[in-house]
XYZ file of C-alpha atoms in Angstrom:
671
model
C -0.490 -45.880 -37.447
C -2.531 -45.327 -40.571
C -6.015 -43.813 -40.130
C -8.881 -44.523 -42.507
C -11.655 -42.063 -41.908
C -15.135 -42.926 -43.169
C -17.627 -40.046 -43.300
C -21.437 -40.596 -43.351
C -24.249 -38.155 -42.821
C -27.024 -40.751 -43.054
C -26.105 -43.006 -40.159
C -28.412 -42.446 -37.230
C -27.356 -45.370 -35.054
C -24.496 -47.702 -34.264
C -26.226 -50.469 -36.238
C -26.345 -48.317 -39.466
C -22.765 -47.331 -39.000
C -21.517 -50.929 -38.715
C -23.635 -52.034 -41.669
C -21.880 -49.275 -43.620
C -18.517 -50.605 -42.657
C -19.430 -54.105 -43.640
C -20.684 -52.734 -47.082
C -17.306 -50.997 -47.522
C -15.420 -54.204 -46.637
C -12.568 -52.469 -44.932
C -12.284 -54.601 -41.980
C -10.680 -58.046 -42.415
C -9.667 -59.179 -38.982
C -10.708 -58.716 -35.385
C -11.231 -55.125 -34.316
C -11.804 -52.861 -31.315
C -15.378 -51.251 -31.211
C -16.003 -48.183 -29.055
C -17.738 -44.976 -29.293
C -16.102 -41.491 -29.685
C -17.637 -40.521 -26.362
C -15.633 -43.278 -24.390
C -12.610 -42.069 -22.440
C -10.337 -44.743 -21.237
C -6.675 -45.335 -20.303
C -6.961 -49.110 -20.246
C -4.137 -51.102 -21.882
C -5.964 -53.250 -24.397
C -3.032 -55.537 -25.338
C -3.823 -58.242 -22.857
C -7.464 -58.071 -23.565
C -6.900 -58.394 -27.282
C -4.549 -61.302 -26.848
C -7.046 -63.135 -24.548
C -9.730 -62.550 -27.266
C -7.456 -63.855 -30.010
C -6.589 -66.965 -28.010
C -10.224 -67.594 -27.375
C -10.996 -67.229 -31.060
C -8.184 -69.686 -32.039
C -9.977 -72.335 -29.872
C -13.559 -71.334 -30.791
C -14.225 -69.418 -33.900
C -17.798 -68.742 -32.639
C -16.482 -66.507 -29.866
C -17.329 -63.313 -31.699
C -17.123 -60.657 -29.039
C -15.361 -59.800 -25.818
C -16.997 -57.172 -23.535
C -14.684 -55.214 -21.377
C -16.148 -54.621 -17.866
C -14.844 -53.120 -14.663
C -15.927 -54.171 -11.109
C -17.141 -51.807 -8.597
C -17.469 -52.919 -4.984
C -19.363 -49.704 -4.076
C -23.090 -50.278 -4.998
C -23.815 -46.582 -5.250
C -20.853 -45.830 -7.522
C -22.999 -46.713 -10.655
C -25.584 -44.106 -9.572
C -22.855 -41.491 -9.264
C -21.431 -42.399 -12.642
C -24.844 -42.242 -14.384
C -24.906 -45.983 -15.187
C -27.828 -48.238 -15.028
C -27.999 -51.222 -12.782
C -27.300 -54.473 -14.758
C -27.353 -58.070 -14.013
C -24.674 -60.095 -15.734
C -24.946 -63.937 -15.796
C -21.539 -65.489 -16.432
C -19.974 -68.944 -16.689
C -17.453 -68.485 -13.937
C -14.906 -70.756 -15.551
C -14.964 -69.497 -19.019
C -16.439 -65.877 -18.464
C -18.863 -66.695 -21.145
C -21.760 -64.147 -21.153
C -25.150 -65.941 -20.673
C -27.441 -63.029 -19.793
C -27.288 -59.249 -19.727
C -30.374 -57.629 -18.101
C -31.016 -53.937 -17.479
C -32.359 -53.913 -14.034
C -33.555 -50.325 -14.207
C -35.860 -51.118 -17.167
C -36.931 -54.289 -15.375
C -38.064 -52.859 -12.025
C -41.737 -53.675 -12.689
C -40.952 -57.326 -12.989
C -41.562 -59.539 -9.932
C -38.678 -61.817 -10.843
C -36.119 -62.583 -13.457
C -35.792 -65.891 -15.112
C -32.844 -67.883 -16.373
C -33.186 -70.553 -19.064
C -32.661 -74.013 -17.570
C -30.664 -74.822 -20.765
C -27.812 -72.747 -19.261
C -27.332 -75.370 -16.538
C -27.106 -78.265 -18.968
C -23.574 -77.426 -19.868
C -22.261 -76.198 -16.462
C -22.646 -76.829 -12.769
C -22.527 -73.172 -11.780
C -23.514 -69.720 -12.970
C -22.235 -66.449 -11.544
C -24.759 -63.598 -11.190
C -23.048 -60.292 -10.905
C -24.474 -56.794 -10.353
C -21.099 -55.107 -9.507
C -19.981 -54.800 -13.107
C -19.745 -51.514 -15.158
C -19.870 -51.865 -18.942
C -17.079 -49.782 -20.470
C -18.603 -50.010 -23.875
C -15.342 -51.301 -25.275
C -15.753 -54.375 -27.393
C -13.173 -56.648 -29.066
C -15.049 -58.036 -32.103
C -14.562 -60.630 -34.760
C -15.488 -59.637 -38.449
C -18.602 -61.897 -37.847
C -20.077 -59.089 -35.884
C -20.379 -56.858 -39.048
C -22.001 -59.537 -40.947
C -24.561 -60.169 -38.161
C -25.530 -56.476 -38.222
C -25.883 -56.653 -42.049
C -28.169 -59.671 -41.750
C -30.336 -58.184 -39.117
C -31.589 -54.726 -39.898
C -33.403 -54.538 -36.725
C -29.983 -54.373 -34.887
C -29.669 -50.637 -34.086
C -28.306 -50.678 -30.554
C -25.288 -52.729 -29.449
C -26.385 -53.467 -26.035
C -30.168 -53.825 -26.299
C -30.441 -55.099 -29.753
C -27.216 -56.840 -30.887
C -26.012 -58.423 -27.540
C -29.622 -59.637 -26.490
C -30.241 -60.922 -29.962
C -27.026 -62.978 -30.045
C -27.795 -64.397 -26.648
C -31.344 -65.401 -27.599
C -30.142 -67.241 -30.679
C -27.923 -69.812 -29.092
C -28.771 -72.369 -31.753
C -26.510 -70.370 -34.054
C -23.471 -71.176 -31.801
C -22.183 -67.561 -31.541
C -20.861 -66.699 -27.948
C -19.741 -63.686 -26.218
C -17.383 -63.356 -23.265
C -16.565 -60.782 -20.646
C -13.056 -59.621 -19.711
C -13.071 -58.099 -16.256
C -10.428 -55.420 -15.383
C -9.752 -54.536 -11.806
C -8.034 -51.171 -12.346
C -7.806 -48.414 -14.920
C -10.399 -45.890 -16.225
C -13.048 -46.428 -18.929
C -16.441 -44.861 -19.139
C -18.778 -43.385 -21.810
C -20.579 -40.098 -21.677
C -24.168 -41.239 -21.949
C -25.940 -38.544 -20.197
C -25.303 -35.379 -18.102
C -24.712 -37.400 -15.028
C -21.947 -39.366 -16.560
C -20.698 -36.159 -18.160
C -20.260 -34.707 -14.665
C -18.672 -37.907 -13.278
C -16.206 -38.244 -16.041
C -15.294 -34.524 -16.132
C -14.508 -34.742 -12.411
C -12.519 -37.850 -12.933
C -10.402 -36.060 -15.564
C -9.842 -33.158 -13.248
C -8.902 -35.466 -10.418
C -6.374 -37.181 -12.843
C -7.979 -40.665 -12.636
C -7.615 -40.669 -16.537
C -3.885 -40.369 -16.417
C -2.041 -39.923 -18.772
C -4.983 -38.174 -20.538
C -4.929 -35.003 -18.441
C -6.081 -31.446 -18.782
C -2.552 -30.016 -18.597
C -0.853 -32.749 -20.715
C -2.311 -31.681 -23.975
C -3.440 -35.119 -24.884
C -7.101 -33.941 -24.390
C -6.638 -30.947 -26.642
C -4.854 -32.344 -29.667
C -7.213 -30.417 -31.881
C -6.368 -27.204 -30.115
C -2.542 -26.574 -30.113
C -3.266 -23.324 -28.357
C -4.228 -25.026 -25.127
C -2.094 -23.778 -22.281
C -3.503 -25.389 -19.156
C -1.197 -25.643 -16.126
C -1.794 -27.842 -13.071
C -2.001 -26.203 -9.725
C -2.786 -27.225 -6.142
C -5.942 -29.247 -5.276
C -6.559 -30.315 -8.885
C -7.006 -26.758 -10.130
C -6.090 -25.856 -13.717
C -5.717 -22.501 -15.402
C -4.902 -21.422 -18.947
C -2.816 -18.356 -19.688
C -4.221 -14.778 -19.639
C -6.746 -15.718 -16.848
C -7.487 -12.814 -14.484
C -8.359 -13.824 -11.014
C -8.983 -10.978 -8.476
C -6.986 -10.943 -5.294
C -9.918 -12.010 -3.122
C -11.310 -14.447 -5.660
C -10.889 -18.123 -4.883
C -10.654 -20.912 -7.424
C -11.032 -24.062 -5.338
C -10.409 -27.843 -5.903
C -11.343 -29.742 -9.035
C -11.668 -26.637 -11.238
C -10.503 -25.356 -14.453
C -10.562 -21.723 -15.916
C -10.052 -21.162 -19.701
C -7.982 -18.455 -21.528
C -9.287 -14.980 -21.485
C -11.645 -15.413 -18.506
C -11.923 -13.182 -15.505
C -13.169 -13.649 -12.038
C -13.898 -10.463 -10.011
C -13.391 -9.813 -6.241
C -15.021 -12.008 -3.791
C -15.993 -14.746 -6.238
C -15.591 -18.350 -5.102
C -15.489 -21.271 -7.511
C -15.294 -24.934 -6.645
C -15.673 -28.104 -8.507
C -16.481 -26.100 -11.665
C -15.149 -25.740 -15.168
C -15.194 -22.287 -16.705
C -14.582 -21.956 -20.425
C -12.692 -19.241 -22.430
C -13.564 -15.613 -22.542
C -16.135 -15.744 -19.750
C -16.726 -12.897 -17.187
C -17.552 -13.854 -13.768
C -18.595 -10.826 -11.541
C -18.182 -9.885 -7.976
C -19.232 -12.066 -5.118
C -20.459 -14.992 -7.387
C -20.811 -18.377 -5.847
C -20.337 -21.336 -8.157
C -20.164 -24.971 -7.190
C -20.266 -28.112 -9.401
C -21.032 -25.982 -12.578
C -19.908 -26.256 -16.203
C -19.641 -22.937 -17.885
C -19.013 -22.945 -21.630
C -17.243 -20.262 -23.632
C -18.311 -16.564 -23.742
C -20.718 -16.749 -20.814
C -21.368 -13.815 -18.568
C -22.310 -14.154 -14.873
C -23.391 -11.022 -13.137
C -22.480 -9.808 -9.557
C -23.852 -11.885 -6.573
C -25.173 -14.713 -8.836
C -25.279 -18.222 -7.268
C -25.056 -21.359 -9.390
C -25.094 -24.908 -8.161
C -24.612 -28.113 -10.338
C -25.676 -26.172 -13.435
C -24.735 -26.467 -17.103
C -24.527 -23.044 -18.781
C -24.001 -23.195 -22.683
C -22.043 -20.772 -24.841
C -23.032 -17.085 -24.903
C -25.644 -17.373 -22.073
C -26.047 -14.530 -19.675
C -26.897 -14.914 -15.960
C -27.709 -11.522 -14.639
C -26.836 -10.044 -11.212
C -28.143 -11.672 -8.045
C -29.836 -14.568 -10.047
C -29.926 -18.034 -8.454
C -29.668 -21.164 -10.608
C -30.515 -24.284 -8.539
C -29.015 -27.721 -9.100
C -29.733 -29.793 -12.165
C -30.619 -26.826 -14.444
C -29.411 -26.493 -18.040
C -29.265 -22.989 -19.604
C -28.878 -23.325 -23.174
C -27.003 -21.343 -25.823
C -27.423 -17.526 -25.474
C -30.476 -17.763 -23.065
C -30.691 -14.916 -20.513
C -31.755 -15.302 -16.858
C -33.162 -12.109 -15.464
C -31.691 -10.224 -12.437
C -32.600 -11.624 -9.160
C -34.697 -14.479 -10.660
C -34.496 -17.945 -9.095
C -34.379 -20.857 -11.485
C -35.971 -23.971 -9.944
C -34.197 -27.222 -9.781
C -33.903 -29.416 -12.833
C -35.132 -26.563 -15.297
C -34.082 -26.683 -18.820
C -34.127 -23.400 -20.755
C -33.524 -22.737 -24.432
C -34.071 -20.073 -27.001
C -35.666 -22.862 -29.093
C -39.285 -23.812 -28.135
C -40.087 -27.338 -27.215
C -42.214 -28.782 -30.061
C -44.099 -31.089 -27.671
C -44.986 -31.306 -24.039
C -43.315 -34.636 -23.603
C -40.141 -34.833 -21.566
C -37.416 -35.425 -24.094
C -33.822 -36.075 -22.943
C -32.272 -36.230 -26.421
C -29.229 -34.028 -26.521
C -30.110 -32.834 -29.985
C -33.215 -31.023 -28.581
C -30.912 -28.078 -27.597
C -28.783 -27.956 -30.680
C -27.020 -24.739 -31.138
C -27.738 -24.625 -34.857
C -31.494 -24.356 -34.073
C -31.040 -21.674 -31.340
C -33.131 -18.509 -32.202
C -35.621 -20.161 -34.597
C -38.785 -19.130 -33.034
C -42.195 -18.059 -34.459
C -42.257 -14.213 -34.973
C -43.099 -11.830 -37.618
C -40.151 -9.692 -38.782
C -42.494 -6.880 -39.650
C -44.355 -6.927 -36.374
C -43.255 -5.557 -33.128
C -46.109 -7.276 -31.108
C -45.612 -10.341 -28.978
C -46.145 -13.559 -30.525
C -48.846 -15.594 -29.058
C -48.880 -19.255 -28.217
C -51.840 -19.914 -30.658
C -49.785 -18.265 -33.488
C -46.784 -20.488 -32.666
C -49.019 -23.563 -32.639
C -50.432 -22.657 -36.065
C -46.943 -23.202 -37.487
C -47.047 -26.823 -36.550
C -44.321 -26.469 -33.949
C -41.860 -25.437 -36.699
C -39.549 -22.666 -35.567
C -40.026 -19.237 -37.187
C -37.656 -16.853 -38.780
C -34.083 -17.702 -37.781
C -32.357 -15.145 -35.466
C -35.446 -13.444 -34.021
C -35.021 -14.939 -30.537
C -31.262 -14.525 -30.748
C -31.516 -10.865 -31.491
C -34.080 -10.254 -28.688
C -31.946 -12.222 -26.202
C -28.842 -10.166 -27.275
C -30.724 -6.864 -26.590
C -32.102 -8.077 -23.217
C -28.592 -9.103 -22.126
C -27.492 -5.559 -22.828
C -30.454 -4.126 -20.879
C -32.081 -2.896 -24.007
C -35.604 -3.435 -25.509
C -35.610 -5.735 -28.491
C -36.633 -4.352 -31.876
C -39.106 -7.405 -32.318
C -40.753 -8.276 -28.970
C -40.829 -12.011 -28.132
C -43.066 -13.576 -25.620
C -40.423 -15.517 -23.605
C -41.315 -17.639 -20.590
C -40.884 -14.994 -17.804
C -41.831 -17.540 -15.154
C -38.690 -19.505 -15.823
C -36.321 -16.748 -17.017
C -37.549 -13.821 -14.939
C -38.072 -10.278 -15.916
C -35.664 -9.180 -18.647
C -34.750 -12.660 -19.388
C -34.829 -14.688 -22.630
C -35.709 -18.415 -23.109
C -38.368 -20.949 -23.031
C -38.899 -23.928 -20.582
C -38.356 -27.244 -21.819
C -40.096 -30.388 -20.041
C -38.131 -31.903 -17.337
C -38.321 -35.664 -16.410
C -40.711 -36.428 -13.648
C -39.434 -39.943 -13.080
C -36.762 -39.877 -10.445
C -34.511 -42.389 -12.331
C -34.730 -40.235 -15.472
C -33.977 -37.232 -13.356
C -30.916 -38.817 -11.862
C -29.420 -39.888 -15.097
C -30.160 -36.604 -16.962
C -28.826 -34.082 -14.441
C -25.330 -32.993 -13.356
C -26.665 -32.478 -9.922
C -25.574 -35.113 -7.477
C -27.725 -38.194 -6.897
C -29.517 -38.538 -3.498
C -27.228 -39.666 -0.552
C -24.056 -40.363 -2.744
C -21.086 -41.721 -0.877
C -18.350 -39.683 -2.555
C -17.343 -37.139 -4.970
C -14.566 -39.039 -6.712
C -14.126 -41.747 -9.309
C -12.508 -43.911 -6.605
C -15.233 -46.568 -6.421
C -13.726 -48.427 -3.518
C -12.822 -45.485 -1.304
C -14.853 -44.984 2.009
C -13.423 -41.488 2.505
C -14.722 -38.142 1.866
C -18.586 -38.196 1.937
C -20.278 -35.654 -0.351
C -21.681 -33.953 2.710
C -18.129 -33.444 4.023
C -17.105 -32.058 0.612
C -20.064 -29.698 0.276
C -19.594 -28.447 3.872
C -16.174 -26.985 3.040
C -16.546 -26.172 -0.662
C -17.070 -22.511 -0.270
C -14.550 -22.098 2.676
C -10.935 -21.566 1.557
C -8.902 -24.254 3.486
C -5.523 -23.328 4.946
C -3.402 -26.308 4.950
C 0.266 -27.152 5.700
C 1.729 -26.698 2.178
C 4.529 -29.247 2.730
C 2.287 -31.860 4.095
C -0.083 -31.242 1.112
C 2.696 -31.531 -1.360
C 4.011 -34.724 0.317
C 0.405 -36.213 0.107
C 0.022 -35.254 -3.550
C 3.425 -36.786 -4.437
C 2.712 -39.905 -2.466
C -0.691 -40.471 -4.054
C 0.694 -39.814 -7.445
C 3.386 -42.431 -6.907
C 1.078 -44.953 -5.515
C -1.341 -44.559 -8.387
C 1.544 -45.281 -10.713
C 2.504 -48.396 -8.774
C -1.101 -49.615 -8.719
C -1.687 -48.985 -12.393
C 1.713 -50.326 -13.488
C 2.658 -47.240 -15.462
C 5.853 -46.854 -17.201
C 8.290 -44.758 -15.191
C 8.508 -42.142 -17.954
C 4.816 -41.478 -17.342
C 5.544 -41.241 -13.633
C 8.099 -38.608 -14.425
C 5.630 -36.560 -16.468
C 3.068 -36.759 -13.607
C 5.561 -35.852 -10.944
C 6.976 -33.007 -13.187
C 3.452 -31.548 -13.327
C 3.451 -31.448 -9.530
C 6.884 -29.975 -9.358
C 5.905 -27.037 -11.628
C 2.542 -26.522 -10.018
C 4.116 -26.207 -6.517
C 7.301 -24.473 -7.551
C 9.398 -27.380 -6.141
C 12.483 -29.227 -7.142
C 12.904 -32.831 -8.460
C 14.907 -33.414 -5.218
C 11.682 -32.494 -3.241
C 9.774 -35.004 -5.313
C 12.469 -37.712 -4.849
C 12.343 -37.279 -1.017
C 8.730 -37.988 -0.905
C 8.796 -40.825 -3.450
C 11.653 -42.477 -1.351
C 9.581 -42.110 1.784
C 6.610 -43.830 -0.121
C 9.002 -46.664 -1.079
C 9.858 -47.133 2.479
C 6.182 -47.028 3.444
C 5.384 -49.851 0.954
C 7.647 -52.145 3.068
C 5.469 -51.744 6.171
C 1.772 -51.979 6.819
C -0.503 -49.052 5.438
C -0.473 -45.878 7.397
C -3.644 -44.904 9.168
C -4.708 -42.343 6.545
C -4.136 -44.510 3.570
C -6.971 -44.759 0.984
C -8.552 -48.110 0.782
C -7.641 -48.462 -2.917
C -3.921 -48.509 -2.101
C -3.950 -50.690 0.985
C -3.317 -53.887 -0.951
C 0.041 -52.324 -2.048
C 1.372 -52.447 1.440
C 2.674 -55.249 3.715
C 0.321 -56.994 6.101
C 2.819 -57.332 8.955
C 5.684 -55.471 10.684
C 8.859 -57.479 10.664
C 10.408 -58.477 13.988
C 13.306 -56.211 14.025
C 14.691 -57.756 17.211
C 15.496 -60.830 15.160
C 17.978 -61.331 12.387
C 15.320 -62.970 10.337
C 13.010 -60.113 10.743
C 15.694 -57.599 9.728
C 16.564 -59.539 6.716
C 12.904 -59.774 5.590
C 12.672 -55.857 5.970
C 15.819 -55.394 3.841
C 14.539 -57.904 1.232
C 11.264 -55.990 0.843
C 13.096 -52.694 0.394
C 15.789 -54.146 -1.853
C 13.097 -55.454 -4.455
C 11.344 -52.061 -4.460
C 14.651 -50.041 -4.859
C 15.728 -52.073 -7.746
C 12.443 -51.416 -9.549
C 12.272 -47.615 -8.881
C 15.975 -46.806 -8.632
C 15.863 -45.398 -12.217
C 13.196 -42.980 -11.228
C 15.143 -41.731 -8.235
C 18.311 -41.517 -10.243
C 16.658 -39.160 -12.707
C 15.581 -36.911 -9.743
C 18.842 -36.923 -7.821
C 21.492 -35.548 -9.988
C 23.646 -33.430 -7.644
C 25.661 -34.351 -4.591
C 23.483 -31.966 -2.434
C 20.334 -33.621 -3.562
C 21.679 -36.953 -2.607
C 22.749 -35.697 0.808
C 19.216 -34.416 1.214
C 17.865 -37.967 0.645
C 20.067 -39.388 3.436
C 18.655 -36.648 5.762
C 15.201 -37.721 4.808
C 16.133 -41.217 5.726
C 17.134 -39.986 9.082
C 13.819 -38.265 9.522
C 11.916 -41.249 8.505
C 13.578 -43.336 11.075
C 12.770 -40.775 13.788
C 9.259 -40.584 12.473
C 9.482 -36.966 11.940
C 7.380 -34.723 9.541
C 4.292 -37.067 9.657
C 6.347 -40.041 8.507
C 4.803 -43.518 9.294
C 4.495 -44.843 12.829
C 6.687 -47.830 11.961
C 9.646 -45.719 10.647
C 11.735 -46.807 13.691
C 11.972 -50.143 12.026
C 14.491 -48.966 9.526
C 16.651 -47.544 12.357
C 17.880 -50.967 13.173
C 19.035 -51.493 9.520
C 20.081 -47.885 8.674
C 23.526 -48.856 7.555
C 22.241 -51.583 5.339
C 19.693 -49.185 3.690
C 22.455 -46.588 3.009
C 24.484 -49.435 1.243
C 21.379 -50.528 -0.750
C 21.054 -46.989 -1.995
C 24.836 -46.976 -2.905
C 24.609 -50.347 -4.683
C 21.625 -49.285 -6.738
C 23.508 -46.046 -7.794
C 20.894 -43.964 -6.155
C 23.451 -42.057 -4.142
C 27.218 -41.824 -4.774
C 30.277 -42.388 -2.511
C 31.045 -38.601 -2.393
C 27.552 -37.788 -1.272
C 27.751 -40.372 1.707
C 31.195 -39.034 2.705
C 29.918 -35.372 2.647
C 26.915 -36.373 4.642
C 29.276 -38.238 7.272
C 31.609 -35.063 7.389
C 28.719 -32.721 7.995
C 27.381 -35.075 10.666
C 30.860 -35.336 12.436
C 30.623 -31.542 13.111
C 27.099 -31.735 14.574
C 25.989 -32.080 18.172
C 26.348 -35.377 19.866
C 22.543 -36.415 19.559
C 22.608 -35.649 15.839
C 25.483 -38.061 15.193
C 23.265 -40.980 16.069
C 22.959 -42.386 12.556
C 26.518 -41.468 11.662
C 27.522 -44.012 14.311
C 25.177 -46.648 12.951
C 26.670 -46.246 9.454
C 30.239 -46.135 10.843
C 31.501 -49.424 9.366
C 30.120 -48.652 5.865
C 31.638 -45.172 5.904
C 34.929 -46.596 7.117
C 34.908 -49.121 4.232
C 34.166 -46.214 1.708
C 37.057 -44.211 3.083
C 39.401 -47.248 2.961
C 38.360 -47.901 -0.532
C 38.911 -44.396 -1.577
C 42.279 -44.368 0.178
C 43.312 -47.519 -1.595
C 42.199 -46.156 -4.903
C 44.337 -42.883 -4.417
C 47.383 -45.069 -3.330
C 47.022 -47.239 -6.512
C 46.734 -44.175 -8.621
C 49.787 -42.710 -7.022
C 51.811 -45.912 -7.599
C 50.771 -46.033 -11.200
C 52.087 -42.473 -11.714
């Protein structure tokens, strides 16, 4: 692939960037349009093909919008997305109307142009769609942006503009995807949701430990551990410290005794003191958190210092190099920066807390007296000499008096703290979108929009308590869910190997251990879903249990298994190299039929076809003849009750021995 990078320092909107591309005349054919802040693992080949086919039939079909369905109505709230109404032609998927319901809440009703019904008998109104902000575009899109300089934003300007100018004949369509991951970081709420999705591996194969998210940083050394926990090399975690689920700790960071971290990301070279409680936080590089501090759903930027026993409540943002005083409590949704807000209006623009501006605050380098608000105002809101606030904050973080005193807002940073309060949104909707704290009454803490398991109350209840679980059952669950995700998403088996290899390394297991649980999952898929199955995977299972008392029922069960073994035999073959590993797989089949080790309640169904299952494994080259005979020899020496399945497979084993004997006789005759 050849990359052509165009750099511009003057483009302030998507519209200006697209007009620049049109001026440079670099794009000659259909193209994919998406922002750099979109994370997606969608396979766009079929979407692009559908777009091109539509373009061949109608050259006015200038754009295809990629959208995902979400049956959980609260999922959008959790993902930081606005509620949208999408009006579609159900037959052609043509977009007729796109309305932001959050910005339309003052309206009593919404209207649809009667003209929409002149060409069709039915219109589909959807509120369950999530806009991925991935667009397949014709070159005409660039020309339309050049012709309309008021087009700045794609959604609000361009899409609404094209829909309102039907007389020009241009049309847009929606391509709905049922699975996969695609979302744009639009605000702090979506930043949290997407980060958590990546930690929970919904973005596979773009994972924290795969290196695909750190291509610009070859020194990244994250390894995957239990419960979606990640650590880089040279991380120091005290014996009594706990790094819980959905967490990552960067290189050079240390966690002292008694500290508990859950659902949080800690950057590099951070020091977390003793007895710290941290939940749902994002801690950037070079941050210091003092002993006994408590942080919940907080973003702490580079170089900031949280002194001992401080409490930072949900939704707060502590900007670069700010200092929170010892024992101080930061209220919910507080925004603190070393830069001063230049107005009293609530501004949610990320650039308001730019690192490059940190430390520019009104102060006189020759004066050690505090700077008054009046003096700051006389400078028309323009920050003063660069570095004054930074130097003062650095001194306060070290417990020293600054050389130049600065009148920080002690009400928000506490005694000995450094920083100024920025306005927080008063509107509940704005507060929801611009905070990493969880929205009111969310249904879950996962990207799984269809799951009805794991309420946030349940998750929060056990966040701070280390959970002791059966490690074998937990490993089986993780392997099974990884395999089921690969089946659902249709991943290539090479990617499945990479994912399972990560689990193997994290749990210090063998490939044979992974193969046993993958095989059990394959058997599961031939039967109805187990009681603990997540709703997103239930459609992968069968709806009925075959009647194993009848020959037809046994044949149906074997047909189900045969098709799945043929598909996944290459994966099992890669995991089962040795004879001992293949014998272990036969023992797993016995356990499954006996419904041991938490296997499905319908495992007994395979008892009636045990011999045929062994032959399927043999025919698909998953197990070899020698492995079957070794298993049989071992069983022959076992107690009577343990020879149950040996008797069931007696005919097949006799056939193998006879074939082996004939082969030896033939070989002797030839000699």
